[in-house]
């Protein structure tokens, strides 16, 4: 996780932990916390496939007057829903989430992951006091595990795809940009060091003719750029 103000975060698919886990680890220094609009420093959770649960059910937990509300309790947090379809924006608002993220690294795969829609989504979020967290990735190719999905392959173009996504994210002036990666070698979104590697059943992508740490360097450079941009936005 690359942090600062603003933040660029690694974004894995995960859900809120059980309350017992929050009770045990919630105060640990390694538990990522974010200051919400009320000035409270709270744990931040990305909720993968949040749309599979109805807005009404989420509202019981996430709205202040919900039947089982966790707002203003020891289990409160900053809860970020997954935006896939355009209609999910209104569902996320009604559910009581604090914001939305796009997750998928394939531009054009969904409404939420399409760079061209980010400005409209950011405007909706700004109008409704929600966070918008666009997600970027260095490329995408998962045909080794989903042979039918080649239409969602996105070539890295020697780092240009990654930089285009990062530029699109910064254009909408978000508080956070998330990087969808986390060692996803089988989906081609890894940003870790890579050298040529081949097995009897698989050829792994590498970054030649660039150095093995190409995407770590690009991430560092854009994180620094993001921080400088944010300073200008606040002037």
PDB file of C-alpha atoms in Angstrom:
ATOM      1  CA  UNK A   1       0.000   0.000   0.000  1.00  0.00           C
ATOM      2  CA  UNK A   2       1.401   3.361  -1.049  1.00  0.00           C
ATOM      3  CA  UNK A   3       0.029   5.989   1.244  1.00  0.00           C
ATOM      4  CA  UNK A   4       0.199   9.707   1.729  1.00  0.00           C
ATOM      5  CA  UNK A   5      -2.279  12.445   1.089  1.00  0.00           C
ATOM      6  CA  UNK A   6      -3.727  11.623  -1.369  1.00  0.00           C
ATOM      7  CA  UNK A   7      -3.328   7.842  -1.406  1.00  0.00           C
ATOM      8  CA  UNK A   8      -2.621   5.224  -4.017  1.00  0.00           C
ATOM      9  CA  UNK A   9      -3.598   1.860  -2.576  1.00  0.00           C
ATOM     10  CA  UNK A  10      -3.244  -1.769  -3.570  1.00  0.00           C
ATOM     11  CA  UNK A  11      -6.756  -3.094  -4.079  1.00  0.00           C
ATOM     12  CA  UNK A  12      -7.471  -6.798  -3.531  1.00  0.00           C
ATOM     13  CA  UNK A  13     -10.970  -8.316  -3.589  1.00  0.00           C
ATOM     14  CA  UNK A  14     -11.944  -8.602   0.065  1.00  0.00           C
ATOM     15  CA  UNK A  15     -14.918  -8.019   2.306  1.00  0.00           C
ATOM     16  CA  UNK A  16     -15.463  -6.672   5.773  1.00  0.00           C
ATOM     17  CA  UNK A  17     -13.923  -8.906   8.470  1.00  0.00           C
ATOM     18  CA  UNK A  18     -16.011 -10.534  11.186  1.00  0.00           C
ATOM     19  CA  UNK A  19     -16.661  -8.301  14.177  1.00  0.00           C
ATOM     20  CA  UNK A  20     -14.507 -10.597  16.339  1.00  0.00           C
ATOM     21  CA  UNK A  21     -11.582  -9.926  13.997  1.00  0.00           C
ATOM     22  CA  UNK A  22     -12.207  -6.187  14.162  1.00  0.00           C
ATOM     23  CA  UNK A  23     -12.328  -6.344  17.960  1.00  0.00           C
ATOM     24  CA  UNK A  24      -9.029  -8.183  18.110  1.00  0.00           C
ATOM     25  CA  UNK A  25      -7.031  -6.340  15.457  1.00  0.00           C
ATOM     26  CA  UNK A  26      -8.875  -3.076  14.870  1.00  0.00           C
ATOM     27  CA  UNK A  27      -6.552  -1.020  17.053  1.00  0.00           C
ATOM     28  CA  UNK A  28      -3.362  -2.517  15.594  1.00  0.00           C
ATOM     29  CA  UNK A  29      -0.967  -0.045  13.993  1.00  0.00           C
ATOM     30  CA  UNK A  30      -0.892  -2.039  10.743  1.00  0.00           C
ATOM     31  CA  UNK A  31      -4.659  -1.737  10.320  1.00  0.00           C
ATOM     32  CA  UNK A  32      -5.204   0.896   7.617  1.00  0.00           C
ATOM     33  CA  UNK A  33      -7.320   3.819   8.766  1.00  0.00           C
ATOM     34  CA  UNK A  34      -8.754   6.779   6.871  1.00  0.00           C
ATOM     35  CA  UNK A  35     -10.071  10.069   8.198  1.00  0.00           C
ATOM     36  CA  UNK A  36     -13.718  10.437   7.184  1.00  0.00           C
ATOM     37  CA  UNK A  37     -15.665  13.629   6.482  1.00  0.00           C
ATOM     38  CA  UNK A  38     -16.404  13.994  10.194  1.00  0.00           C
ATOM     39  CA  UNK A  39     -12.706  13.943  11.059  1.00  0.00           C
ATOM     40  CA  UNK A  40     -12.753  10.454  12.571  1.00  0.00           C
ATOM     41  CA  UNK A  41      -9.902   8.072  11.748  1.00  0.00           C
ATOM     42  CA  UNK A  42     -11.631   4.795  10.892  1.00  0.00           C
ATOM     43  CA  UNK A  43     -10.684   1.465   9.267  1.00  0.00           C
ATOM     44  CA  UNK A  44     -11.231   1.487   5.498  1.00  0.00           C
ATOM     45  CA  UNK A  45     -12.848  -1.523   3.834  1.00  0.00           C
ATOM     46  CA  UNK A  46     -13.277  -2.317   0.149  1.00  0.00           C
ATOM     47  CA  UNK A  47     -16.388  -4.524  -0.267  1.00  0.00           C
ATOM     48  CA  UNK A  48     -16.002  -6.800  -3.283  1.00  0.00           C
ATOM     49  CA  UNK A  49     -19.245  -7.836  -5.068  1.00  0.00           C
ATOM     50  CA  UNK A  50     -21.202  -5.564  -2.728  1.00  0.00           C
ATOM     51  CA  UNK A  51     -24.007  -5.386  -5.313  1.00  0.00           C
ATOM     52  CA  UNK A  52     -24.906  -9.031  -4.619  1.00  0.00           C
ATOM     53  CA  UNK A  53     -26.515  -7.844  -1.376  1.00  0.00           C
ATOM     54  CA  UNK A  54     -29.501  -5.526  -1.696  1.00  0.00           C
ATOM     55  CA  UNK A  55     -29.181  -1.829  -0.798  1.00  0.00           C
ATOM     56  CA  UNK A  56     -31.937  -2.336   1.770  1.00  0.00           C
ATOM     57  CA  UNK A  57     -29.932  -5.020   3.558  1.00  0.00           C
ATOM     58  CA  UNK A  58     -26.770  -2.892   3.569  1.00  0.00           C
ATOM     59  CA  UNK A  59     -28.755   0.080   4.875  1.00  0.00           C
ATOM     60  CA  UNK A  60     -29.601  -1.863   8.025  1.00  0.00           C
ATOM     61  CA  UNK A  61     -25.873  -1.808   8.819  1.00  0.00           C
ATOM     62  CA  UNK A  62     -24.546   1.328   7.162  1.00  0.00           C
ATOM     63  CA  UNK A  63     -27.141   4.045   7.690  1.00  0.00           C
ATOM     64  CA  UNK A  64     -27.279   5.850  11.060  1.00  0.00           C
ATOM     65  CA  UNK A  65     -30.910   4.821  11.637  1.00  0.00           C
ATOM     66  CA  UNK A  66     -30.540   1.272  10.333  1.00  0.00           C
ATOM     67  CA  UNK A  67     -31.992  -1.562  12.393  1.00  0.00           C
ATOM     68  CA  UNK A  68     -28.510  -2.952  13.074  1.00  0.00           C
ATOM     69  CA  UNK A  69     -26.451   0.151  12.395  1.00  0.00           C
ATOM     70  CA  UNK A  70     -22.736   0.049  13.137  1.00  0.00           C
ATOM     71  CA  UNK A  71     -22.397   3.808  12.661  1.00  0.00           C
ATOM     72  CA  UNK A  72     -20.912   5.589  15.661  1.00  0.00           C
ATOM     73  CA  UNK A  73     -20.079   2.254  17.285  1.00  0.00           C
ATOM     74  CA  UNK A  74     -16.661   0.638  17.844  1.00  0.00           C
ATOM     75  CA  UNK A  75     -17.251  -1.233  14.550  1.00  0.00           C
ATOM     76  CA  UNK A  76     -17.795   1.827  12.381  1.00  0.00           C
ATOM     77  CA  UNK A  77     -15.545   2.300   9.370  1.00  0.00           C
ATOM     78  CA  UNK A  78     -15.196   3.783   5.910  1.00  0.00           C
ATOM     79  CA  UNK A  79     -16.969   1.319   3.625  1.00  0.00           C
ATOM     80  CA  UNK A  80     -16.308   1.400  -0.124  1.00  0.00           C
ATOM     81  CA  UNK A  81     -18.645  -0.506  -2.456  1.00  0.00           C
ATOM     82  CA  UNK A  82     -17.832  -1.996  -5.861  1.00  0.00           C
ATOM     83  CA  UNK A  83     -19.207  -0.029  -8.803  1.00  0.00           C
ATOM     84  CA  UNK A  84     -19.874  -2.237 -11.824  1.00  0.00           C
ATOM     85  CA  UNK A  85     -23.052  -1.015 -13.546  1.00  0.00           C
ATOM     86  CA  UNK A  86     -24.189   2.600 -13.839  1.00  0.00           C
ATOM     87  CA  UNK A  87     -27.270   1.914 -11.746  1.00  0.00           C
ATOM     88  CA  UNK A  88     -25.093   0.808  -8.856  1.00  0.00           C
ATOM     89  CA  UNK A  89     -24.274   4.458  -8.102  1.00  0.00           C
ATOM     90  CA  UNK A  90     -27.780   5.063  -6.722  1.00  0.00           C
ATOM     91  CA  UNK A  91     -27.818   1.698  -4.945  1.00  0.00           C
ATOM     92  CA  UNK A  92     -24.525   2.505  -3.234  1.00  0.00           C
ATOM     93  CA  UNK A  93     -25.892   5.841  -2.079  1.00  0.00           C
ATOM     94  CA  UNK A  94     -29.097   4.293  -0.745  1.00  0.00           C
ATOM     95  CA  UNK A  95     -27.145   1.524   0.993  1.00  0.00           C
ATOM     96  CA  UNK A  96     -25.228   3.990   3.152  1.00  0.00           C
ATOM     97  CA  UNK A  97     -21.745   3.314   1.809  1.00  0.00           C
ATOM     98  CA  UNK A  98     -19.077   5.988   2.123  1.00  0.00           C
ATOM     99  CA  UNK A  99     -17.900   5.659  -1.460  1.00  0.00           C
ATOM    100  CA  UNK A 100     -17.287   3.418  -4.454  1.00  0.00           C
ATOM    101  CA  UNK A 101     -14.346   1.879  -6.313  1.00  0.00           C
ATOM    102  CA  UNK A 102     -14.094   0.327  -9.764  1.00  0.00           C
ATOM    103  CA  UNK A 103     -11.659  -2.578  -9.160  1.00  0.00           C
ATOM    104  CA  UNK A 104     -11.366  -4.113 -12.643  1.00  0.00           C
ATOM    105  CA  UNK A 105      -8.111  -3.429 -14.489  1.00  0.00           C
ATOM    106  CA  UNK A 106      -9.631  -3.865 -17.950  1.00  0.00           C
ATOM    107  CA  UNK A 107     -10.721  -0.517 -19.391  1.00  0.00           C
ATOM    108  CA  UNK A 108     -14.137  -0.975 -21.012  1.00  0.00           C
ATOM    109  CA  UNK A 109     -14.962  -4.229 -19.206  1.00  0.00           C
ATOM    110  CA  UNK A 110     -17.708  -2.600 -17.124  1.00  0.00           C
ATOM    111  CA  UNK A 111     -19.279   0.825 -16.747  1.00  0.00           C
ATOM    112  CA  UNK A 112     -17.243   1.417 -13.610  1.00  0.00           C
ATOM    113  CA  UNK A 113     -13.920   0.291 -15.076  1.00  0.00           C
ATOM    114  CA  UNK A 114     -14.279   2.466 -18.200  1.00  0.00           C
ATOM    115  CA  UNK A 115     -12.077   5.537 -17.937  1.00  0.00           C
ATOM    116  CA  UNK A 116     -14.504   7.614 -19.996  1.00  0.00           C
ATOM    117  CA  UNK A 117     -17.154   7.313 -17.276  1.00  0.00           C
ATOM    118  CA  UNK A 118     -15.019   8.398 -14.341  1.00  0.00           C
ATOM    119  CA  UNK A 119     -15.789  12.099 -14.585  1.00  0.00           C
ATOM    120  CA  UNK A 120     -19.540  11.469 -14.434  1.00  0.00           C
ATOM    121  CA  UNK A 121     -19.121   9.094 -11.509  1.00  0.00           C
ATOM    122  CA  UNK A 122     -16.923  11.599  -9.668  1.00  0.00           C
ATOM    123  CA  UNK A 123     -19.540  14.323 -10.215  1.00  0.00           C
ATOM    124  CA  UNK A 124     -22.231  12.036  -8.778  1.00  0.00           C
ATOM    125  CA  UNK A 125     -20.062  11.242  -5.773  1.00  0.00           C
ATOM    126  CA  UNK A 126     -19.216  14.892  -5.154  1.00  0.00           C
ATOM    127  CA  UNK A 127     -22.913  15.803  -5.268  1.00  0.00           C
ATOM    128  CA  UNK A 128     -23.761  13.118  -2.728  1.00  0.00           C
ATOM    129  CA  UNK A 129     -20.787  13.356  -0.342  1.00  0.00           C
ATOM    130  CA  UNK A 130     -19.310  10.042  -1.453  1.00  0.00           C
ATOM    131  CA  UNK A 131     -15.715   9.093  -2.173  1.00  0.00           C
ATOM    132  CA  UNK A 132     -14.834   7.961  -5.676  1.00  0.00           C
ATOM    133  CA  UNK A 133     -11.817   5.656  -5.919  1.00  0.00           C
ATOM    134  CA  UNK A 134     -10.877   4.787  -9.509  1.00  0.00           C
ATOM    135  CA  UNK A 135      -8.881   1.585  -9.865  1.00  0.00           C
ATOM    136  CA  UNK A 136      -5.997   1.198 -12.294  1.00  0.00           C
ATOM    137  CA  UNK A 137      -3.849  -1.691 -13.486  1.00  0.00           C
ATOM    138  CA  UNK A 138      -0.798  -2.233 -15.701  1.00  0.00           C
ATOM    139  CA  UNK A 139      -2.658  -4.453 -18.164  1.00  0.00           C
ATOM    140  CA  UNK A 140      -4.872  -7.521 -18.174  1.00  0.00           C
ATOM    141  CA  UNK A 141      -4.716 -11.031 -19.610  1.00  0.00           C
ATOM    142  CA  UNK A 142      -6.399 -13.992 -17.945  1.00  0.00           C
ATOM    143  CA  UNK A 143      -6.770 -16.405 -20.867  1.00  0.00           C
ATOM    144  CA  UNK A 144      -4.645 -19.034 -19.141  1.00  0.00           C
ATOM    145  CA  UNK A 145      -7.523 -19.540 -16.689  1.00  0.00           C
ATOM    146  CA  UNK A 146     -10.429 -18.099 -18.747  1.00  0.00           C
ATOM    147  CA  UNK A 147      -9.699 -19.018 -22.393  1.00  0.00           C
ATOM    148  CA  UNK A 148     -12.988 -17.438 -23.518  1.00  0.00           C
ATOM    149  CA  UNK A 149     -12.108 -14.008 -22.109  1.00  0.00           C
ATOM    150  CA  UNK A 150      -9.556 -12.823 -24.662  1.00  0.00           C
ATOM    151  CA  UNK A 151     -11.760  -9.827 -25.585  1.00  0.00           C
ATOM    152  CA  UNK A 152     -10.936  -8.331 -22.176  1.00  0.00           C
ATOM    153  CA  UNK A 153      -7.167  -8.626 -22.666  1.00  0.00           C
ATOM    154  CA  UNK A 154      -5.466  -5.258 -22.359  1.00  0.00           C
ATOM    155  CA  UNK A 155      -1.862  -5.090 -23.538  1.00  0.00           C
ATOM    156  CA  UNK A 156       0.675  -3.312 -21.359  1.00  0.00           C
ATOM    157  CA  UNK A 157       2.200  -1.363 -24.257  1.00  0.00           C
ATOM    158  CA  UNK A 158       5.506  -1.084 -22.364  1.00  0.00           C
ATOM    159  CA  UNK A 159       3.874   0.743 -19.449  1.00  0.00           C
ATOM    160  CA  UNK A 160       1.698   3.108 -21.514  1.00  0.00           C
ATOM    161  CA  UNK A 161      -1.554   1.362 -20.556  1.00  0.00           C
ATOM    162  CA  UNK A 162      -0.729   1.822 -16.856  1.00  0.00           C
ATOM    163  CA  UNK A 163       0.208   5.461 -17.311  1.00  0.00           C
ATOM    164  CA  UNK A 164      -2.907   6.174 -19.365  1.00  0.00           C
ATOM    165  CA  UNK A 165      -5.069   4.735 -16.591  1.00  0.00           C
ATOM    166  CA  UNK A 166      -3.226   6.722 -13.936  1.00  0.00           C
ATOM    167  CA  UNK A 167      -3.599   9.925 -15.925  1.00  0.00           C
ATOM    168  CA  UNK A 168      -7.320   9.255 -16.371  1.00  0.00           C
ATOM    169  CA  UNK A 169      -7.646   8.727 -12.627  1.00  0.00           C
ATOM    170  CA  UNK A 170      -5.809  11.917 -11.699  1.00  0.00           C
ATOM    171  CA  UNK A 171      -7.892  13.911 -14.162  1.00  0.00           C
ATOM    172  CA  UNK A 172     -10.984  13.499 -11.945  1.00  0.00           C
ATOM    173  CA  UNK A 173      -9.086  14.606  -8.806  1.00  0.00           C
ATOM    174  CA  UNK A 174      -9.859  11.647  -6.519  1.00  0.00           C
ATOM    175  CA  UNK A 175      -8.861  11.343  -2.880  1.00  0.00           C
ATOM    176  CA  UNK A 176      -7.526   7.831  -3.464  1.00  0.00           C
ATOM    177  CA  UNK A 177      -6.412   5.831  -6.490  1.00  0.00           C
ATOM    178  CA  UNK A 178      -6.331   2.066  -6.029  1.00  0.00           C
ATOM    179  CA  UNK A 179      -3.990  -0.245  -7.916  1.00  0.00           C
ATOM    180  CA  UNK A 180      -5.508  -3.607  -8.762  1.00  0.00           C
ATOM    181  CA  UNK A 181      -2.593  -6.014  -8.706  1.00  0.00           C
ATOM    182  CA  UNK A 182      -1.428  -8.095  -5.709  1.00  0.00           C
ATOM    183  CA  UNK A 183       0.663 -10.733  -7.477  1.00  0.00           C
ATOM    184  CA  UNK A 184      -2.064 -11.555  -9.999  1.00  0.00           C
ATOM    185  CA  UNK A 185       0.371 -13.257 -12.367  1.00  0.00           C
ATOM    186  CA  UNK A 186      -2.411 -15.465 -13.759  1.00  0.00           C
ATOM    187  CA  UNK A 187      -4.440 -12.347 -14.665  1.00  0.00           C
ATOM    188  CA  UNK A 188      -1.475 -10.317 -15.895  1.00  0.00           C
ATOM    189  CA  UNK A 189      -1.878  -7.434 -13.445  1.00  0.00           C
ATOM    190  CA  UNK A 190       1.292  -7.892 -11.416  1.00  0.00           C
ATOM    191  CA  UNK A 191       3.519  -4.843 -10.873  1.00  0.00           C
ATOM    192  CA  UNK A 192       6.235  -6.731  -8.998  1.00  0.00           C
ATOM    193  CA  UNK A 193       9.661  -7.345 -10.505  1.00  0.00           C
ATOM    194  CA  UNK A 194       9.493  -9.708 -13.465  1.00  0.00           C
ATOM    195  CA  UNK A 195      12.102 -11.537 -15.499  1.00  0.00           C
ATOM    196  CA  UNK A 196      11.573 -14.006 -18.389  1.00  0.00           C
ATOM    197  CA  UNK A 197      10.029 -17.229 -17.078  1.00  0.00           C
ATOM    198  CA  UNK A 198       8.611 -20.232 -18.891  1.00  0.00           C
ATOM    199  CA  UNK A 199       7.241 -23.569 -17.667  1.00  0.00           C
ATOM    200  CA  UNK A 200       5.963 -26.554 -19.687  1.00  0.00           C
ATOM    201  CA  UNK A 201       2.438 -25.134 -19.429  1.00  0.00           C
ATOM    202  CA  UNK A 202       2.858 -21.363 -19.155  1.00  0.00           C
ATOM    203  CA  UNK A 203       4.816 -18.412 -20.489  1.00  0.00           C
ATOM    204  CA  UNK A 204       4.884 -15.582 -17.955  1.00  0.00           C
ATOM    205  CA  UNK A 205       4.864 -12.005 -19.170  1.00  0.00           C
ATOM    206  CA  UNK A 206       7.970  -9.963 -18.497  1.00  0.00           C
ATOM    207  CA  UNK A 207       8.858  -6.316 -19.001  1.00  0.00           C
ATOM    208  CA  UNK A 208      11.655  -6.575 -21.557  1.00  0.00           C
ATOM    209  CA  UNK A 209      13.282  -4.496 -22.968  1.00  0.00           C
ATOM    210  CA  UNK A 210      12.782  -2.592 -19.694  1.00  0.00           C
ATOM    211  CA  UNK A 211      14.211  -3.429 -16.296  1.00  0.00           C
ATOM    212  CA  UNK A 212      12.429  -5.933 -14.016  1.00  0.00           C
ATOM    213  CA  UNK A 213      11.277  -3.149 -11.694  1.00  0.00           C
ATOM    214  CA  UNK A 214       9.621  -1.053 -14.426  1.00  0.00           C
ATOM    215  CA  UNK A 215       6.170  -0.966 -12.836  1.00  0.00           C
ATOM    216  CA  UNK A 216       7.454  -0.316  -9.333  1.00  0.00           C
ATOM    217  CA  UNK A 217       9.313   2.682 -10.716  1.00  0.00           C
ATOM    218  CA  UNK A 218       6.244   3.892 -12.603  1.00  0.00           C
ATOM    219  CA  UNK A 219       4.176   3.508  -9.434  1.00  0.00           C
ATOM    220  CA  UNK A 220       6.669   5.514  -7.409  1.00  0.00           C
ATOM    221  CA  UNK A 221       6.814   8.247 -10.048  1.00  0.00           C
ATOM    222  CA  UNK A 222       3.047   8.557 -10.327  1.00  0.00           C
ATOM    223  CA  UNK A 223       2.560   8.490  -6.558  1.00  0.00           C
ATOM    224  CA  UNK A 224       4.885  11.469  -6.289  1.00  0.00           C
ATOM    225  CA  UNK A 225       3.058  13.171  -9.148  1.00  0.00           C
ATOM    226  CA  UNK A 226      -0.278  12.497  -7.437  1.00  0.00           C
ATOM    227  CA  UNK A 227       0.875  14.165  -4.238  1.00  0.00           C
ATOM    228  CA  UNK A 228       2.085  17.238  -6.136  1.00  0.00           C
ATOM    229  CA  UNK A 229      -1.149  17.428  -8.082  1.00  0.00           C
ATOM    230  CA  UNK A 230      -3.206  17.280  -4.889  1.00  0.00           C
ATOM    231  CA  UNK A 231      -1.221  20.158  -3.435  1.00  0.00           C
ATOM    232  CA  UNK A 232      -2.178  22.214  -6.488  1.00  0.00           C
ATOM    233  CA  UNK A 233      -5.836  21.250  -6.195  1.00  0.00           C
ATOM    234  CA  UNK A 234      -5.962  22.564  -2.630  1.00  0.00           C
ATOM    235  CA  UNK A 235      -4.378  25.918  -3.463  1.00  0.00           C
TER     236      UNK A 235
END
